[in-house]
Coordinates of C-alpha atoms in Angstrom, one line a residue:
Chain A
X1 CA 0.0 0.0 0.0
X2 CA 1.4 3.6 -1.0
X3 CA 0.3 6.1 1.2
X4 CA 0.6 9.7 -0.5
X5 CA 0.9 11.8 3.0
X6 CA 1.3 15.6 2.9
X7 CA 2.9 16.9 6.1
X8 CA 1.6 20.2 6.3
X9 CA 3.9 23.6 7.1
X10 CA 7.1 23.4 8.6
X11 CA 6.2 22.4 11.8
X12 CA 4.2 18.6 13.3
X13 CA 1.9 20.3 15.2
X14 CA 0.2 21.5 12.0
X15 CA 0.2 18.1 11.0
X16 CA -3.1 15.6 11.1
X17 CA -3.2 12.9 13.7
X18 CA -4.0 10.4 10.5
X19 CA -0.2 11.5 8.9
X20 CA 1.5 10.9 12.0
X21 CA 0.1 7.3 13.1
X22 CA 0.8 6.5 9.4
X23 CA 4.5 7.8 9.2
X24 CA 4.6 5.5 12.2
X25 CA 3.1 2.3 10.8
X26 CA 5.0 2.1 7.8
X27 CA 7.8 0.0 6.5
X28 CA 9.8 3.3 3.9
X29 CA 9.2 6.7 4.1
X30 CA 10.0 8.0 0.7
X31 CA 10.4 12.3 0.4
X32 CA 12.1 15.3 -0.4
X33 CA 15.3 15.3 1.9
X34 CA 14.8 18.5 3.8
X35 CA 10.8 17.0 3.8
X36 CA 12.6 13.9 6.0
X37 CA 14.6 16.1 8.5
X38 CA 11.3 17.3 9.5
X39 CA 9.3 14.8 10.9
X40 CA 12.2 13.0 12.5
X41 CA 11.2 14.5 15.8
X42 CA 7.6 12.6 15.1
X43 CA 9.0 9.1 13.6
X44 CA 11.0 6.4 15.6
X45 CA 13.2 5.8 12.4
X46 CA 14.8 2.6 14.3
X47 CA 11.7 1.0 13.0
X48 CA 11.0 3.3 9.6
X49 CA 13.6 3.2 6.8
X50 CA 13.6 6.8 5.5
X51 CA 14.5 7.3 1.7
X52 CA 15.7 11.0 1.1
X53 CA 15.4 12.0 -2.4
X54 CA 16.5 15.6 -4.1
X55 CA 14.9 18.2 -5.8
X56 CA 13.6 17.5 -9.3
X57 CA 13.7 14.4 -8.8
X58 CA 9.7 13.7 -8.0
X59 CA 8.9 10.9 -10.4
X60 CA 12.0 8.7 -9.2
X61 CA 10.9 9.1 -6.1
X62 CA 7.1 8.0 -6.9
X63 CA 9.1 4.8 -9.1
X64 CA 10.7 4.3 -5.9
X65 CA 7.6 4.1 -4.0
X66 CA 5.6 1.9 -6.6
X67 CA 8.7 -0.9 -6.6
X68 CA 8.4 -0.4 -2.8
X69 CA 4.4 -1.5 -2.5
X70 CA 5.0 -4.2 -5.6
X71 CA 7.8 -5.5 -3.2
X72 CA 4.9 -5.8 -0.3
X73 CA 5.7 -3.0 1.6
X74 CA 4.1 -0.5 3.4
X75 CA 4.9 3.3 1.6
X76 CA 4.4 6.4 3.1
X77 CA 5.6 8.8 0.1
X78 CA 5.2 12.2 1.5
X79 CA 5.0 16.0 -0.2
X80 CA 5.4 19.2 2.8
X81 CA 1.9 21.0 3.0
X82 CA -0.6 19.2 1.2
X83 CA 0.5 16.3 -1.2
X84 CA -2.6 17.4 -3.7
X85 CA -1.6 20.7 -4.2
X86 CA 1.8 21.0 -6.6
X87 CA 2.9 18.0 -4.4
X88 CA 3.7 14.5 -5.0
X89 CA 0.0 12.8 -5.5
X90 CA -0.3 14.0 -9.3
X91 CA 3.5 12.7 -9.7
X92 CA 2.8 9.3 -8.3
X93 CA -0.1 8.7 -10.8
X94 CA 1.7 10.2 -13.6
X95 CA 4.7 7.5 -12.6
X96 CA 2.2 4.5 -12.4
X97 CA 0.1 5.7 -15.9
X98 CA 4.5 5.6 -17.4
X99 CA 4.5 2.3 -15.7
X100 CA 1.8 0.6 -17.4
X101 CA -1.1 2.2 -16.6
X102 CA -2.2 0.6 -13.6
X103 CA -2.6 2.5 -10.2
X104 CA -1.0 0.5 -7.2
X105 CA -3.5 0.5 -3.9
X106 CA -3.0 3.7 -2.2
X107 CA -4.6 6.2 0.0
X108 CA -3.9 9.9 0.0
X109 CA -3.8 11.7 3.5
X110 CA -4.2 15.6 3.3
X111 CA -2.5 18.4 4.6
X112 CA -2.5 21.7 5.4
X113 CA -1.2 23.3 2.5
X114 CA 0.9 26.5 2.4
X115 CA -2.0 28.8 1.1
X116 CA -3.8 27.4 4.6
X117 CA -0.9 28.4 6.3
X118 CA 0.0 31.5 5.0
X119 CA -3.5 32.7 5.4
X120 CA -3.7 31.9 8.6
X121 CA -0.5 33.8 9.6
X122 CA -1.9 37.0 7.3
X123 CA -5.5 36.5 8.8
X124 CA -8.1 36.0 7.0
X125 CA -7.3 37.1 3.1
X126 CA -8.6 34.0 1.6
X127 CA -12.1 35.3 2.6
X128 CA -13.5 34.9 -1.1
X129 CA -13.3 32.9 -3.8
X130 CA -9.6 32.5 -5.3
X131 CA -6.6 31.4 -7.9
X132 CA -4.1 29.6 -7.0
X133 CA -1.5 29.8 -9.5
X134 CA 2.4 28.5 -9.2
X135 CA 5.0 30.8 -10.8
X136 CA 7.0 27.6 -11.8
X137 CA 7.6 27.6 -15.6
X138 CA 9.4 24.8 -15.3
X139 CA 6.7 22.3 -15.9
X140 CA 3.9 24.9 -17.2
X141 CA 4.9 27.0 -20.2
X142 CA 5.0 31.2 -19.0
X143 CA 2.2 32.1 -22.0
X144 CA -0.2 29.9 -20.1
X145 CA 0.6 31.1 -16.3
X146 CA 0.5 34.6 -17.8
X147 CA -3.1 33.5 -19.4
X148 CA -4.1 32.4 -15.8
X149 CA -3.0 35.6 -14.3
X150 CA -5.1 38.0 -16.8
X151 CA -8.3 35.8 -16.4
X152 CA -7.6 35.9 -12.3
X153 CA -7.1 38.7 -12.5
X154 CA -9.9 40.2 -14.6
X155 CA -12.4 37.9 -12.3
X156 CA -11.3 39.7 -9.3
X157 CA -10.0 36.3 -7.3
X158 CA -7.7 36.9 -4.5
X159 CA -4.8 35.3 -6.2
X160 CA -2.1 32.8 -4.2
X161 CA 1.3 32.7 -6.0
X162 CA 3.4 29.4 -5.2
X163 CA 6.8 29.2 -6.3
X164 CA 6.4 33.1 -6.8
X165 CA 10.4 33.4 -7.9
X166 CA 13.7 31.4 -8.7
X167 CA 17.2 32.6 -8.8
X168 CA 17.2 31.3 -12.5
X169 CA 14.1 33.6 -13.5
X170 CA 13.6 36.1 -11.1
X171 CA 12.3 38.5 -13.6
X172 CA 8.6 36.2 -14.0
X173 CA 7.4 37.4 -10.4
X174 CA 7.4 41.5 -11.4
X175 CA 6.0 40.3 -14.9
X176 CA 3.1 38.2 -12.6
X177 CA 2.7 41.5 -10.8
X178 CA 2.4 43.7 -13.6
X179 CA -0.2 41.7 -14.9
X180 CA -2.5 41.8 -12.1
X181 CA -2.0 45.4 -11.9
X182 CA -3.4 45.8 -15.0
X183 CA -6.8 45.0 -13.0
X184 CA -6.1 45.7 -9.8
X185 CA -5.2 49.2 -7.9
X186 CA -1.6 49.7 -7.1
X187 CA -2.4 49.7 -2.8
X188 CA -4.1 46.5 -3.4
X189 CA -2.8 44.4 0.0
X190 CA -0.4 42.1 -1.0
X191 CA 0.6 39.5 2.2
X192 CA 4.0 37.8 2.0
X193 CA 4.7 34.4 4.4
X194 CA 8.2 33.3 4.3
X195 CA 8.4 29.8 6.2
X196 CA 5.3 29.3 7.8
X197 CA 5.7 27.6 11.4
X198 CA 9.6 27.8 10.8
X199 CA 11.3 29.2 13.7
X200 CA 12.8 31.8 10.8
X201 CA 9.1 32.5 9.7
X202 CA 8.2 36.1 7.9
X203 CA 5.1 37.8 8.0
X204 CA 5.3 41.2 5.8
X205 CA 1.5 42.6 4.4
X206 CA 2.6 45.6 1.8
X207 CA 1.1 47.0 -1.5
X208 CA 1.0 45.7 -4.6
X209 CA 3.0 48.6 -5.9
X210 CA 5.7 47.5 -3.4
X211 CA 6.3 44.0 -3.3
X212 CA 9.8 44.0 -2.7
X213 CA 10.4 41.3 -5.6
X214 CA 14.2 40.9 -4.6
X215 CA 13.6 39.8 -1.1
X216 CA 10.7 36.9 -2.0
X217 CA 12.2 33.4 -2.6
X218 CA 10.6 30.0 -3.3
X219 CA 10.0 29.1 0.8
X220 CA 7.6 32.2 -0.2
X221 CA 3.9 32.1 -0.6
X222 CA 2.2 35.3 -2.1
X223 CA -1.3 36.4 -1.5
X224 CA -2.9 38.8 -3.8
X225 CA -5.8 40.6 -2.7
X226 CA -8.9 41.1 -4.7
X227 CA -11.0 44.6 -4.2
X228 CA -12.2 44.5 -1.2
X229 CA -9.6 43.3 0.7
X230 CA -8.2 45.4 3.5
X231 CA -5.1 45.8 5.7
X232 CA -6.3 46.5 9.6
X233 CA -3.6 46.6 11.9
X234 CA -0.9 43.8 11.0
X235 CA -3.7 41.8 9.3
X236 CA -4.8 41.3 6.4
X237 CA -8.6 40.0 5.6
X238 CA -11.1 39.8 2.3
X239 CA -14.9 40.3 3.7
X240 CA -17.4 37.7 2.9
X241 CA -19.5 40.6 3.0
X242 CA -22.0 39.6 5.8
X243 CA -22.4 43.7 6.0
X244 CA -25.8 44.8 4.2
X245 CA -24.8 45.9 0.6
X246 CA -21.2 44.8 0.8
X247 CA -21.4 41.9 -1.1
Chain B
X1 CA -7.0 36.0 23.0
X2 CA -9.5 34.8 20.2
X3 CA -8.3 31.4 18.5
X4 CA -9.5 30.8 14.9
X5 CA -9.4 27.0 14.3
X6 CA -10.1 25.2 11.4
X7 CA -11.3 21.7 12.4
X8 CA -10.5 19.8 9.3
X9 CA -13.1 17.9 7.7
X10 CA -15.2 15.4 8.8
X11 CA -13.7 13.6 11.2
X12 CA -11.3 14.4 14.0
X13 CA -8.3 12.0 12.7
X14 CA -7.5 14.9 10.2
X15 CA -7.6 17.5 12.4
X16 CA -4.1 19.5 13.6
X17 CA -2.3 18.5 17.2
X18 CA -2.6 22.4 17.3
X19 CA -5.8 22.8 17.2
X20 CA -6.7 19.6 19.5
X21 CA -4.3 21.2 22.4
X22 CA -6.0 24.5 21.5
X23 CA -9.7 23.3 21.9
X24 CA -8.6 21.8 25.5
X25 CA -6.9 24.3 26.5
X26 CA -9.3 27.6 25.6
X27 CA -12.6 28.4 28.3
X28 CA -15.4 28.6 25.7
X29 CA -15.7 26.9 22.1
X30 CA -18.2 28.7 20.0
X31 CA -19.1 27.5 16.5
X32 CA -21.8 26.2 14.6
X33 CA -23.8 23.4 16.2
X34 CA -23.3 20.8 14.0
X35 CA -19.2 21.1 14.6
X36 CA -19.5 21.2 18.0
X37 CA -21.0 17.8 18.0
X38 CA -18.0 16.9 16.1
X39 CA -15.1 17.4 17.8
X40 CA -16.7 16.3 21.3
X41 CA -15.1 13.2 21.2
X42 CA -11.5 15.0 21.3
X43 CA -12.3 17.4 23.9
X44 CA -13.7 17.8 27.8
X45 CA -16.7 19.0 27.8
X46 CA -16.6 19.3 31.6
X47 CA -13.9 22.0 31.5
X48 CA -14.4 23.7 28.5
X49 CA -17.9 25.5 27.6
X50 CA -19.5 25.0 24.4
X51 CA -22.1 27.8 22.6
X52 CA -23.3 26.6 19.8
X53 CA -24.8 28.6 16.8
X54 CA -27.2 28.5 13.9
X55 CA -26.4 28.6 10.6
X56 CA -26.9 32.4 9.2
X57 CA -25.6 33.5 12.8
X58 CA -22.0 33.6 11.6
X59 CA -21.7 37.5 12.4
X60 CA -23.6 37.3 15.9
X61 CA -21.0 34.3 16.8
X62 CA -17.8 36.7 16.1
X63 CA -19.4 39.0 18.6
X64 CA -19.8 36.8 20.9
X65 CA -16.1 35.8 21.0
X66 CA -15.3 39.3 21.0
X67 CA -17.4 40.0 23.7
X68 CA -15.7 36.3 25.5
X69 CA -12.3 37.7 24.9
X70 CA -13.0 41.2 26.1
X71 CA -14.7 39.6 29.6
X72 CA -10.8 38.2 29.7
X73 CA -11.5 35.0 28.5
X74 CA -9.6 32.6 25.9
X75 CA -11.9 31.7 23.1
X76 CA -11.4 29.1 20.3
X77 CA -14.0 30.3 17.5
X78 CA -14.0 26.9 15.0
X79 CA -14.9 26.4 11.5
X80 CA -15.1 23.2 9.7
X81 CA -12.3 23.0 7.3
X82 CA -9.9 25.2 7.5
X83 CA -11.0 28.8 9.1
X84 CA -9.5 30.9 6.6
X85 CA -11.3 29.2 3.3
X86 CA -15.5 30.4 3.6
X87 CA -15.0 30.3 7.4
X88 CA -15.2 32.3 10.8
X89 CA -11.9 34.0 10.1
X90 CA -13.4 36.8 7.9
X91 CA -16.5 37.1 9.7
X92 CA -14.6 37.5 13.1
X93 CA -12.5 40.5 11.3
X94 CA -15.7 41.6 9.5
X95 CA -17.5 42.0 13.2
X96 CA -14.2 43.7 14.2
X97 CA -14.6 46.1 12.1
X98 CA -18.3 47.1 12.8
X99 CA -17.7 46.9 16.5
X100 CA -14.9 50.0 16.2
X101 CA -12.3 48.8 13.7
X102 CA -9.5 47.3 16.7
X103 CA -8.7 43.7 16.1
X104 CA -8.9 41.8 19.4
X105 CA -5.5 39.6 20.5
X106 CA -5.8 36.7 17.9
X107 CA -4.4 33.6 16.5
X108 CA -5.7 31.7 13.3
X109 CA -4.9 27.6 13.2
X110 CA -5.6 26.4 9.9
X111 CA -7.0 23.2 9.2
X112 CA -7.5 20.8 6.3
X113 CA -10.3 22.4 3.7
X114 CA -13.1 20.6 2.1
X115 CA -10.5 21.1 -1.1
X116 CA -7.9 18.9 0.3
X117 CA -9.9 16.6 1.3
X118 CA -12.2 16.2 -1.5
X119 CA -8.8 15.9 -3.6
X120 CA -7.4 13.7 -1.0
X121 CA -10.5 11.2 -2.0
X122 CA -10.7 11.4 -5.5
X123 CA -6.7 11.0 -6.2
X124 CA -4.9 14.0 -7.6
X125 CA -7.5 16.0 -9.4
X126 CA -5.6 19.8 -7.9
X127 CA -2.2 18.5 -9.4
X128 CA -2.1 21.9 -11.4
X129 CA -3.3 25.5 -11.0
X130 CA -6.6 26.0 -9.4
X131 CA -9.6 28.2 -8.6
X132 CA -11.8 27.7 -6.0
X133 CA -15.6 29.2 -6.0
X134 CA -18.5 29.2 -3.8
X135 CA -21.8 29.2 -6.2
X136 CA -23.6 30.6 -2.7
X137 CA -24.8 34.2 -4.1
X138 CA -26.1 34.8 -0.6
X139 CA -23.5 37.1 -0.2
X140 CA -21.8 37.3 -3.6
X141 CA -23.8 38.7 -6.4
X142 CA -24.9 35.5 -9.0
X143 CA -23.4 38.1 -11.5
X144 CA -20.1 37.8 -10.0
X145 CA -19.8 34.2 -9.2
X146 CA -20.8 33.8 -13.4
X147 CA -17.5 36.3 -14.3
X148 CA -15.4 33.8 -12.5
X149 CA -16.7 30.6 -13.8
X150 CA -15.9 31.9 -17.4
X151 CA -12.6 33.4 -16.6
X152 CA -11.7 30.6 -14.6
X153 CA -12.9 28.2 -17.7
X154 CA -11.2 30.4 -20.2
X155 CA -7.8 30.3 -18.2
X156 CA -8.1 26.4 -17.9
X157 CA -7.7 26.3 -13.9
X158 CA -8.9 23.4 -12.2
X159 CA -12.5 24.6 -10.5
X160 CA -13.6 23.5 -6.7
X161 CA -16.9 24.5 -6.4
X162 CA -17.8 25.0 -2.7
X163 CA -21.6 25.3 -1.4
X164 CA -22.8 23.7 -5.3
X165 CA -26.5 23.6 -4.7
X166 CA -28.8 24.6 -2.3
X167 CA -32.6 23.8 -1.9
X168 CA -33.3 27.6 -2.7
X169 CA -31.4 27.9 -6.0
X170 CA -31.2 24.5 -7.5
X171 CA -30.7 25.4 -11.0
X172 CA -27.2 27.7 -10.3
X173 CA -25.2 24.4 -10.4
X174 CA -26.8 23.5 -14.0
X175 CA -26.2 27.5 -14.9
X176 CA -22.1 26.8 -13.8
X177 CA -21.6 23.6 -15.8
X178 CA -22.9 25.2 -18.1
X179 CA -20.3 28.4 -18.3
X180 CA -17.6 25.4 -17.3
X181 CA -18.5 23.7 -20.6
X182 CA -18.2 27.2 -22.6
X183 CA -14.3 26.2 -22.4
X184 CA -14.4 22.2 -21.8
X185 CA -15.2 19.4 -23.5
X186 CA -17.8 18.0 -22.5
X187 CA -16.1 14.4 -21.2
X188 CA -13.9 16.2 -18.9
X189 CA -13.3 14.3 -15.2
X190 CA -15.8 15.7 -12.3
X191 CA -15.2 14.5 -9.0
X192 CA -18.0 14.6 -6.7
X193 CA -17.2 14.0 -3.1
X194 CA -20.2 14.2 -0.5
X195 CA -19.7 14.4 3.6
X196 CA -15.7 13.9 2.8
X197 CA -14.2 12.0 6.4
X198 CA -18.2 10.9 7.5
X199 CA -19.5 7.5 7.8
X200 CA -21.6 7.9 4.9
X201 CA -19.1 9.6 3.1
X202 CA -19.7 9.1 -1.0
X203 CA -17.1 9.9 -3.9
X204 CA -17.9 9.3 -7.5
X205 CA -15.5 10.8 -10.7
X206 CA -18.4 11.0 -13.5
X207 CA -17.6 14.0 -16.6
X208 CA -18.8 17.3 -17.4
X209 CA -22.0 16.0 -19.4
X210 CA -22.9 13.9 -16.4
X211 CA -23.4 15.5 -13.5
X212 CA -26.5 14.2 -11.8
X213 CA -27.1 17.3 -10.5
X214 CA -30.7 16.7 -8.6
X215 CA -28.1 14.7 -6.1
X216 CA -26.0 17.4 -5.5
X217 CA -26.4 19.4 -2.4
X218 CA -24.4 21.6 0.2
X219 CA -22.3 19.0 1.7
X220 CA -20.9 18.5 -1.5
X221 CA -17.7 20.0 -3.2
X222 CA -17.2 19.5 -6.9
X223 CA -13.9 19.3 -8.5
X224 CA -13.9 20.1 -12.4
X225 CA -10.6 19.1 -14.3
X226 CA -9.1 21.0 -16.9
X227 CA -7.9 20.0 -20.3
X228 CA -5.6 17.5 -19.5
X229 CA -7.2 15.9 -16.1
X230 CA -8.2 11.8 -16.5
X231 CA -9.5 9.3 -15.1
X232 CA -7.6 6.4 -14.2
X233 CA -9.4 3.6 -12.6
X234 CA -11.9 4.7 -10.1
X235 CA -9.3 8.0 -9.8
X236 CA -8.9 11.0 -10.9
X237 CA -5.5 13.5 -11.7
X238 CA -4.6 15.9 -13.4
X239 CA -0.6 16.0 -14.6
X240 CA 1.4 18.4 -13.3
X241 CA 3.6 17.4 -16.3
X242 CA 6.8 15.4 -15.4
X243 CA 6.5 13.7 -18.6
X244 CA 8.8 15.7 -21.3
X245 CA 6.5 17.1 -23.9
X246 CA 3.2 17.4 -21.9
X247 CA 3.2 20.6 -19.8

């Protein structure tokens, strides 16, 4: 049985009871390497064998995991935040349907993924409907993420950037930017969450005519607001609109 | 100090260790009646009071854990899901705001949404960019909700739709496939997951063409794939794209 576990933010105690019991009850945990260094305060790995994988590497490790559960073992195959959201669940069918098409018996476990997170931190600026939309062009081409932006953009969804900039194209997060702004005004809130439930986390809510692009990373989650969303205090928040005639 | 938890879906197994210690460790839990049901199990009732509300009341329960945390007392103020994603969190800032505009001492605990979950049961249907809307126009304009449907159809995002179909406005759902389809062919993968982490928990994947809509209701959330989403077996996914050549 592979067991497709997303661990939530950087810290266990965002992390579901179900995902810990299972880490535990498993034969091979299977992840990203710095993903492994983080629950080692939750596992007792004299009984788990951990498999530490790197960076790019996503379908070797789902490979991995399906010769692991053909072998009769017990997978856990984990993703940080939530494994259905640009985590490993979509690579482990993608590496089965390469494989011959068949999909090994699994169970995915949910998370708290890093738009939870970094909405929580901010407050509440995920109070309406939004886009989520990953800044990555490594497996998307840029003309399509560009077309995602205009139409989230033009539909006024608060708009969560993952992946918001790498130090091989740091440019694509002020060209993301740019094109929101051509729908949105220029104090729009804008929060930034560096780490969320890292002891260096970063909390910033700024502008969207001053997102200080040079300082945001990929450990970075972006949140957009639409036009209603305010900054009060440190906090950020989109009504619902349970006020009469602010819908 | 106001907590804002987010109790994770149905079932307490899939809830945070955060917010477990939290609801144990605040005086009064107010929420929604139904979800204080839930999570008795996990927590001591004899030490902790528990207010429940009505649905609708989602303004006058903010108050009342403003008015809790005022009197000096620590207040965990739950959602279902996670608090941030058509939760308390925005209705507690929202009632803020009315009640003089100072936000009291807070913290918001996110939990595992309706999205993860209903992902977490269907496969990997979220594997790419998404957009999440509620098709409630009790407090968004019908108008509104319509823009985003196309523009979220037009950008090819993968569409949650929260709240599908209520007893007063059966025929929205129909009217949102319908603006889906404007963009999507008509055999595209729907997941339908109903009471997601409940005993009587359902999940079907059927297609765009398909969807018995006359047995959807409130407790159900709808995932609609994009262009390149399949089914695979009794599972759904959409490709993030690891294999060279399909993006």
């Amino acid at each position: 049985m592979i067991y497709l576990a997303g661990l939530g933010p950087g810290h266990p105690r965002a992390m579901t009871r179900e995902v810990r019991q299972c880490l535990n009850e498993v034969d091979v945990i299977v992840g990203y390497r710095p993903y492994l260094e983080r629950i080692r305060p939750v596992v007792d790995s004299g009984a788990v064998d951990l498999e530490p994988g790197d960076i790019g590497q996503e379908l070797q490790r789902a490979h991995t995991s399906i010769n692991h559960a053909a072998a009769g073992k017990d997978v856990a195959l984990v993703s940080g935040g939530d494994t259905g959201i640009y985590g490993m669940a979509a690579a482990l069918f993608e590496a089965a349907d390469r494989a011959g098409g068949t999909v090994p018996s699994l169970r995915v476990l949910p998370g708290v993924s890093a738009l939870n997170a970094a909405g929580a931190r901010l407050g509440a600026p995920v109070g309406q409907d939004f886009a989520t939309v990953s800044l990555s062009d490594h497996l998307t081409p840029w003309e399509t993420i560009e077309d995602r932006l205009y139409h989230a953009g033009a539909a006024d969804f608060v708009v969560v950037l993952y992946n918001p900039r790498s130090s091989q194209r740091p440019h694509l997060l002020s060209r993301a930017l740019e094109i929101l702004r051509q729908h949105r005004a220029s104090g729009t809130p804008v929060g930034i969450v560096r780490n969320a439930y890292r002891d260096d986390e970063e909390v910033n809510v700024t502008t969207l005519a001053s997102v200080p692009v040079e300082r945001v990373d990929m450990v970075t989650t972006l949140v957009v607001g639409n036009s209603r969303t305010r900054q009060q205090d440190s906090w950020m928040y989109t009504p619902r609109g349970y006020g009469a005639g602010t819908p």
